[in-house]
PDB file of C-alpha atoms in Angstrom:
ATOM      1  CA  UNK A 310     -25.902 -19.635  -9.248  1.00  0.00           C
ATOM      2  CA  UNK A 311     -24.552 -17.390 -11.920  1.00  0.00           C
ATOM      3  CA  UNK A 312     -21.234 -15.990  -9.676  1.00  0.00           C
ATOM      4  CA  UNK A 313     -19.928 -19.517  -8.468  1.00  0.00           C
ATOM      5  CA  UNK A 314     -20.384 -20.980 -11.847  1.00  0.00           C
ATOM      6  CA  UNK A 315     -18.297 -17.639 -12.971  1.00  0.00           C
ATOM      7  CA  UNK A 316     -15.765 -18.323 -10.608  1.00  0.00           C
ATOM      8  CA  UNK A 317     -15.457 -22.050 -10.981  1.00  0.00           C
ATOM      9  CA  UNK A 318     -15.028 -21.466 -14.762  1.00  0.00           C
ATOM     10  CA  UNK A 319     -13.768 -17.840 -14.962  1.00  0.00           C
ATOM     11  CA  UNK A 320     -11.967 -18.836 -19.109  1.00  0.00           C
ATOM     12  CA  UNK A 321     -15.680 -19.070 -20.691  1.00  0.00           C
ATOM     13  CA  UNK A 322     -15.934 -16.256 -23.033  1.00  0.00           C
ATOM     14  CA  UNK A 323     -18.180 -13.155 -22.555  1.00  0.00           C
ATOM     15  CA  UNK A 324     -20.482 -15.259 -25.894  1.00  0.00           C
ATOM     16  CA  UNK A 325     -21.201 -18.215 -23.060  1.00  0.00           C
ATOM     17  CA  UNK A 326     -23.978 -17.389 -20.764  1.00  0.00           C
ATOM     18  CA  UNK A 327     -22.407 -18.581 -17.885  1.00  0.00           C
ATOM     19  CA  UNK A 328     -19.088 -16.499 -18.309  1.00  0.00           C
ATOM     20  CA  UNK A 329     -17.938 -14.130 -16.319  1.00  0.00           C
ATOM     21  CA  UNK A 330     -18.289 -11.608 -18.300  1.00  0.00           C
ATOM     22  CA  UNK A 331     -21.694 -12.517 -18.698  1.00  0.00           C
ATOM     23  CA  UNK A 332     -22.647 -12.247 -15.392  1.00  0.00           C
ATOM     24  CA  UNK A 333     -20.696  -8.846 -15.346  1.00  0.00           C
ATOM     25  CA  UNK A 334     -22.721  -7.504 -18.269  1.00  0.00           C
ATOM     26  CA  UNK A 335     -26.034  -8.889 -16.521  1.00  0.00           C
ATOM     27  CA  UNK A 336     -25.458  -6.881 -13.119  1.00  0.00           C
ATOM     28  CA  UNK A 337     -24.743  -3.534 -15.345  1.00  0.00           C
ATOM     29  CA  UNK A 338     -27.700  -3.819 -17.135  1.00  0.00           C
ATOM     30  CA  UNK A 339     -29.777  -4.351 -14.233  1.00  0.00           C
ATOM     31  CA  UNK A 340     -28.440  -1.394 -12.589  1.00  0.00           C
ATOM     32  CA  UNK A 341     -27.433   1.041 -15.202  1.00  0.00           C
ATOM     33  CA  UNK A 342     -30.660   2.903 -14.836  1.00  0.00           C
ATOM     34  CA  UNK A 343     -29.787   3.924 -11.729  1.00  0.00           C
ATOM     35  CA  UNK A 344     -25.932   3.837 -12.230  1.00  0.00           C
ATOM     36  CA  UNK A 345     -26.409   6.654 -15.253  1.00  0.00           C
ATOM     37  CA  UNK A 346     -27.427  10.191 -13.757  1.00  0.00           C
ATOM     38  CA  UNK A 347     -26.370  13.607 -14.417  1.00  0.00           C
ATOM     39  CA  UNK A 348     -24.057  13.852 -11.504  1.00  0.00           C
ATOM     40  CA  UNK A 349     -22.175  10.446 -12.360  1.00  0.00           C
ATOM     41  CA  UNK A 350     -22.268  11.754 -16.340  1.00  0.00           C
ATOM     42  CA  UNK A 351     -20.849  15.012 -15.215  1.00  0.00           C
ATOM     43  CA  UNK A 352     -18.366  13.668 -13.094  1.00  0.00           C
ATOM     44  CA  UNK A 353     -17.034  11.234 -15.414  1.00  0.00           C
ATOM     45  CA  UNK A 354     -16.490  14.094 -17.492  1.00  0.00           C
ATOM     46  CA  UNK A 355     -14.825  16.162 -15.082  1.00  0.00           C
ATOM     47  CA  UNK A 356     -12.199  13.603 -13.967  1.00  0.00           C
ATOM     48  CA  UNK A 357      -8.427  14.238 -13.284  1.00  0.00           C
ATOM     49  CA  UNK A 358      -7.291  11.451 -14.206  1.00  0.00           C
ATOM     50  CA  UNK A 359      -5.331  11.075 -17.195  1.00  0.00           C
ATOM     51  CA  UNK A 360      -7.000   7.458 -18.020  1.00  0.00           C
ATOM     52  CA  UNK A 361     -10.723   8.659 -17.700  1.00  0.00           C
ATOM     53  CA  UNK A 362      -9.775  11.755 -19.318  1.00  0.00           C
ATOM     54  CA  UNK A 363      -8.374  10.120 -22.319  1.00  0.00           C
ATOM     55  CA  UNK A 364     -11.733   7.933 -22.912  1.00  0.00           C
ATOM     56  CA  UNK A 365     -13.621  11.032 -22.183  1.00  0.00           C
ATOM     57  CA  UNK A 366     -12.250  12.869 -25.209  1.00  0.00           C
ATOM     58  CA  UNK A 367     -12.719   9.367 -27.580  1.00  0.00           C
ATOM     59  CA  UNK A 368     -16.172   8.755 -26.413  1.00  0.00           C
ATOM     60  CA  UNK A 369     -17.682  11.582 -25.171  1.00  0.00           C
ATOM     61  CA  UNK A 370     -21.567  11.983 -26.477  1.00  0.00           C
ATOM     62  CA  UNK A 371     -24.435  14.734 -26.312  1.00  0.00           C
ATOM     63  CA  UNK A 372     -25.839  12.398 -23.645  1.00  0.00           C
ATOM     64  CA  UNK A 373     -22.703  14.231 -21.308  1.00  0.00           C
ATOM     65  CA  UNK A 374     -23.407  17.163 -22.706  1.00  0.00           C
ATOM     66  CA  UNK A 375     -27.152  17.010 -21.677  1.00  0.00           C
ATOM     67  CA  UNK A 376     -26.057  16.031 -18.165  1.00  0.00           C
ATOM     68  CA  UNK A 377     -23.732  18.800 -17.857  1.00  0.00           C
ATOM     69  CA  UNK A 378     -26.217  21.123 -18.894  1.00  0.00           C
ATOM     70  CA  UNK A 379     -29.055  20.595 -16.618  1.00  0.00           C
ATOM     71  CA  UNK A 380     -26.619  19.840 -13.665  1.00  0.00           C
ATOM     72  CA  UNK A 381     -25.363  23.547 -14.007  1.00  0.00           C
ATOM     73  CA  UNK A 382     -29.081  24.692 -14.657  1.00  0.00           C
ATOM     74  CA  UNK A 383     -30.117  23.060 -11.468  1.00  0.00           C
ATOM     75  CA  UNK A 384     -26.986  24.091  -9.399  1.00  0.00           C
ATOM     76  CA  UNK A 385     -25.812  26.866 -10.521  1.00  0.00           C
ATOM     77  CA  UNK A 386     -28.938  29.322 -11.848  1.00  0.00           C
ATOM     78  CA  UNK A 387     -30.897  31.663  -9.811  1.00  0.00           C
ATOM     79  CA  UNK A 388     -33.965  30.529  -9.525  1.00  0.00           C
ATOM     80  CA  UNK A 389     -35.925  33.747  -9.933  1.00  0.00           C
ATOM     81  CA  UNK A 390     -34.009  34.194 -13.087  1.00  0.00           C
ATOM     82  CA  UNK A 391     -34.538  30.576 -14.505  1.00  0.00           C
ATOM     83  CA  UNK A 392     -38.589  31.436 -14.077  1.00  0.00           C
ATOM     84  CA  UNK A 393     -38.462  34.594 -16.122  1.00  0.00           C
ATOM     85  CA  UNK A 394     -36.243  33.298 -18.766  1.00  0.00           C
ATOM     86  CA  UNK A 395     -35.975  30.102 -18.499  1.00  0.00           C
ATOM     87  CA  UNK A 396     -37.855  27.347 -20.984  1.00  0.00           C
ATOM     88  CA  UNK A 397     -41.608  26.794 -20.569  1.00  0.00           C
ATOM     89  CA  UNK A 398     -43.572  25.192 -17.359  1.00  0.00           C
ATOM     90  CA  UNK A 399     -43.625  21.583 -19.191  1.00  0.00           C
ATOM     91  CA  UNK A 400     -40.148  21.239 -20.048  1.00  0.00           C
ATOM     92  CA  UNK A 401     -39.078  22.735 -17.187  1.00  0.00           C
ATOM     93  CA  UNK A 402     -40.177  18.998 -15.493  1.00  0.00           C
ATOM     94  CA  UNK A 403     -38.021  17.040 -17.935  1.00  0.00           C
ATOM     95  CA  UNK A 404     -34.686  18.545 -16.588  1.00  0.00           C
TER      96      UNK A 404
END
């Protein structure tokens, strides 16, 4: 199994397919679909801490900016006046 052989031989580099990090990177792309939504983009943006907050200003993308976006749209508009000015019936479904 991938996690005993990680901990048996945790110095194998993240290049070795049995590696740790391997198995790290194999669990986050399995889940980062569902990891990845506009609530966990927003709030990575939104964090207090000085750590986050200093990655957030090196590698922030218009991916956060999306998230933000439609988060607000979808929490914070009125609904009656999202459906007379908002964007058309299709798109509306995307966000």
């Amino acid at each position: 199994m991938l996690i005993s052989s990680a901990i048996q031989y945790p110095h194998r580099t993240a290049g070795d397919a049995t590696g740790i990090a391997a198995t790290v990177m194999q669990f986050w792309f399995k889940r980062k679909p569902r990891l990845l939504h506009d609530y966990s983009l927003a709030g990575y943006l939104l964090s207090p801490n000085p750590t986050i907050m200093a990655h957030v200003s090196d590698n922030k993308t218009l991916q956060h900016d999306g998230a933000v976006e439609r988060l607000i749209t979808k929490l914070l508009v009125d609904p009656v006046w999202w459906e007379m000015t908002g964007p058309s019936r299709e798109h509306r479904y995307l966000l």
